[in-house]
């Protein structure tokens, strides 16, 4: 009797592994083309699983995008922590700001997934994505290296985050080269850092003076 060739088994995943594999594969796709490049059908084919398999872990594409974006923010947070922990004469805020500029320009597809899609705005309070974004913003606040005085830190952290985002987006679109201001992107980012730290120092001093009735 002629022996039959054994059929190559479909790639299998243990419980939870497929979820992680889908997120990692989706991140790779986002690296190349942002949120638009992520397709559950294409990912299933790429991973060698049936088309219904991903839906055991994600209700729909939006749920997958939320999980992928949460992981992207965790990676950005890890980048911030590494930059802030690195021995340097620069302030923590300066190191974090330069790290964000580098992340945004080097991993632009991921950056657009995080900051140029509706995924974050649709995240429910307390969700995995919501908590991941809060963790990232908390690191911006920490990098200011000043004590809490009302919400002054949060306000300045939001201002510099917005400014850094603007530099990344303008540079990515080719609308900012620094030639008009005779400065590099890095120079401009450092200006934001210096202005933020100076403004925060003044605001804290004024708040304390008012509190003490001086």
XYZ file of C-alpha atoms in Angstrom:
214
model
C 0.000 0.000 0.000
C 1.401 3.330 -1.045
C 2.122 5.584 1.881
C 0.521 8.976 1.827
C 2.516 12.122 2.348
C 1.653 13.686 5.663
C -0.134 16.969 5.232
C 1.765 19.892 6.727
C -0.238 20.968 9.766
C -1.628 24.464 9.932
C 0.354 26.639 12.301
C -1.151 26.378 15.747
C -1.076 28.769 18.676
C -1.527 28.174 22.345
C -4.183 30.140 24.175
C -3.174 33.799 24.158
C -0.331 33.324 21.683
C -2.469 34.176 18.677
C -3.539 37.451 20.284
C 0.102 38.432 20.821
C 1.054 37.249 17.337
C -1.717 39.337 15.784
C -0.613 42.450 17.674
C 3.032 41.988 16.676
C 2.121 41.339 13.037
C -0.219 44.338 12.997
C 2.546 46.538 14.405
C 4.828 45.455 11.570
C 2.140 46.387 9.055
C 1.551 49.724 10.765
C 5.287 50.446 10.576
C 4.911 50.409 6.804
C 1.561 52.111 6.359
C -0.105 53.264 9.556
C -3.570 52.163 10.647
C -4.753 51.809 7.033
C -2.326 48.931 6.469
C -3.908 46.706 9.127
C -6.332 44.084 7.837
C -7.560 41.177 9.985
C -8.056 39.024 6.893
C -4.505 39.675 5.675
C -3.055 39.077 9.138
C -4.850 35.734 9.442
C -3.428 34.646 6.098
C 0.031 35.871 7.060
C -0.053 33.912 10.317
C -1.490 30.788 8.697
C -4.728 30.652 10.672
C -8.347 30.549 9.576
C -10.096 33.857 8.958
C -12.451 33.436 11.954
C -9.552 32.686 14.356
C -8.597 36.328 15.124
C -12.180 37.072 16.138
C -11.781 34.799 19.142
C -9.514 37.502 20.531
C -10.818 40.681 18.913
C -14.473 41.469 18.298
C -13.617 43.501 15.215
C -10.893 45.525 13.517
C -11.411 48.461 15.882
C -10.715 46.208 18.876
C -7.498 45.004 17.231
C -6.439 48.583 16.448
C -7.030 49.547 20.075
C -4.819 46.706 21.314
C -2.102 47.498 18.783
C -2.187 51.198 19.653
C -1.956 50.380 23.362
C 1.163 48.327 22.683
C 2.600 51.194 20.621
C 2.111 53.580 23.551
C 3.765 51.076 25.883
C 6.731 50.984 23.519
C 6.868 54.788 23.486
C 6.751 54.785 27.285
C 9.638 52.301 27.362
C 11.569 54.593 25.009
C 10.907 57.541 27.325
C 12.040 55.602 30.407
C 15.246 54.507 28.702
C 16.010 58.068 27.592
C 15.309 59.491 31.040
C 17.429 56.864 32.776
C 20.444 57.374 30.529
C 23.306 59.251 32.218
C 23.491 62.682 30.617
C 24.116 66.334 31.323
C 20.835 67.099 29.580
C 17.646 67.389 31.628
C 15.170 64.513 31.674
C 12.715 66.649 29.703
C 15.307 67.337 27.015
C 16.096 63.636 26.677
C 12.411 62.711 26.560
C 11.670 65.391 23.973
C 14.477 64.266 21.682
C 13.348 60.651 22.144
C 9.826 61.552 21.028
C 11.151 63.365 17.957
C 13.305 60.359 17.050
C 10.445 57.897 17.641
C 7.999 59.935 15.573
C 10.315 60.302 12.582
C 11.888 56.836 12.704
C 8.654 54.921 13.293
C 6.256 57.207 11.503
C 3.706 54.559 10.576
C 3.347 53.593 14.231
C 3.301 57.254 15.230
C 0.436 57.976 12.832
C -1.459 54.995 14.231
C -1.083 56.504 17.713
C -1.645 60.196 17.008
C -3.336 60.562 13.631
C -6.238 58.123 13.871
C -9.503 58.089 15.824
C -8.509 55.015 17.826
C -7.428 56.823 20.994
C -10.376 59.223 21.000
C -12.743 56.239 20.897
C -11.042 54.416 23.785
C -13.225 53.940 26.846
C -12.035 55.350 30.140
C -10.193 52.646 32.065
C -9.541 50.560 28.945
C -6.139 49.112 28.120
C -5.516 51.860 25.576
C -6.699 54.632 27.870
C -4.362 53.459 30.621
C -1.440 53.148 28.182
C -1.847 56.764 27.067
C -2.087 57.935 30.682
C 1.140 56.095 31.472
C 2.925 57.873 28.613
C 1.643 61.298 29.644
C 2.643 60.603 33.265
C 6.225 60.200 32.062
C 6.096 63.617 30.388
C 4.982 65.060 33.728
C 7.733 63.172 35.564
C 10.342 64.527 33.137
C 9.538 68.074 34.262
C 11.267 67.246 37.557
C 9.245 69.662 39.696
C 6.829 69.082 42.598
C 3.083 69.125 42.068
C 1.568 72.580 42.463
C -2.067 72.478 41.445
C -2.190 71.368 37.824
C 0.734 73.479 36.628
C 2.837 70.435 35.702
C 0.001 68.838 33.759
C -0.648 72.038 31.828
C 2.987 72.499 30.821
C 3.335 68.795 30.018
C 0.363 69.024 27.673
C 1.791 72.143 26.033
C 5.170 70.603 25.263
C 3.559 67.339 24.140
C 1.461 69.325 21.666
C 4.510 71.262 20.501
C 6.571 68.108 19.985
C 3.713 66.494 18.093
C 3.560 69.522 15.824
C 7.269 69.284 14.998
C 6.985 65.571 14.191
C 3.953 66.016 11.938
C 5.374 69.044 10.104
C 8.697 67.291 9.568
C 7.017 64.102 8.355
C 5.008 66.086 5.813
C 8.110 67.930 4.630
C 6.708 71.236 5.887
C 9.448 71.884 8.422
C 13.121 71.639 7.580
C 14.415 74.334 9.899
C 15.834 76.368 7.026
C 13.424 79.269 7.490
C 14.387 79.617 11.144
C 18.018 78.696 10.552
C 17.641 75.941 13.115
C 17.433 72.167 13.115
C 14.408 70.256 14.374
C 16.501 69.289 17.362
C 17.274 72.951 18.065
C 13.591 73.818 17.979
C 12.749 70.955 20.326
C 15.410 72.186 22.740
C 13.859 75.653 22.580
C 10.514 74.140 23.617
C 12.212 72.381 26.517
C 13.919 75.553 27.759
C 10.768 77.638 27.408
C 8.672 74.998 29.183
C 11.032 74.721 32.127
C 11.319 78.511 32.450
C 7.549 79.060 32.236
C 6.886 76.326 34.782
C 9.438 77.734 37.232
C 7.784 81.164 37.038
C 4.278 79.725 37.386
C 5.230 77.681 40.457
C 6.938 80.669 42.067
C 3.848 82.848 41.479
C 1.503 80.157 42.809
C 3.524 79.763 45.994
C 3.723 83.522 46.503
C -0.051 83.821 46.196
C -0.576 80.903 48.557
C 1.659 82.521 51.182
C -0.070 85.854 50.679
C 3.115 87.611 49.634
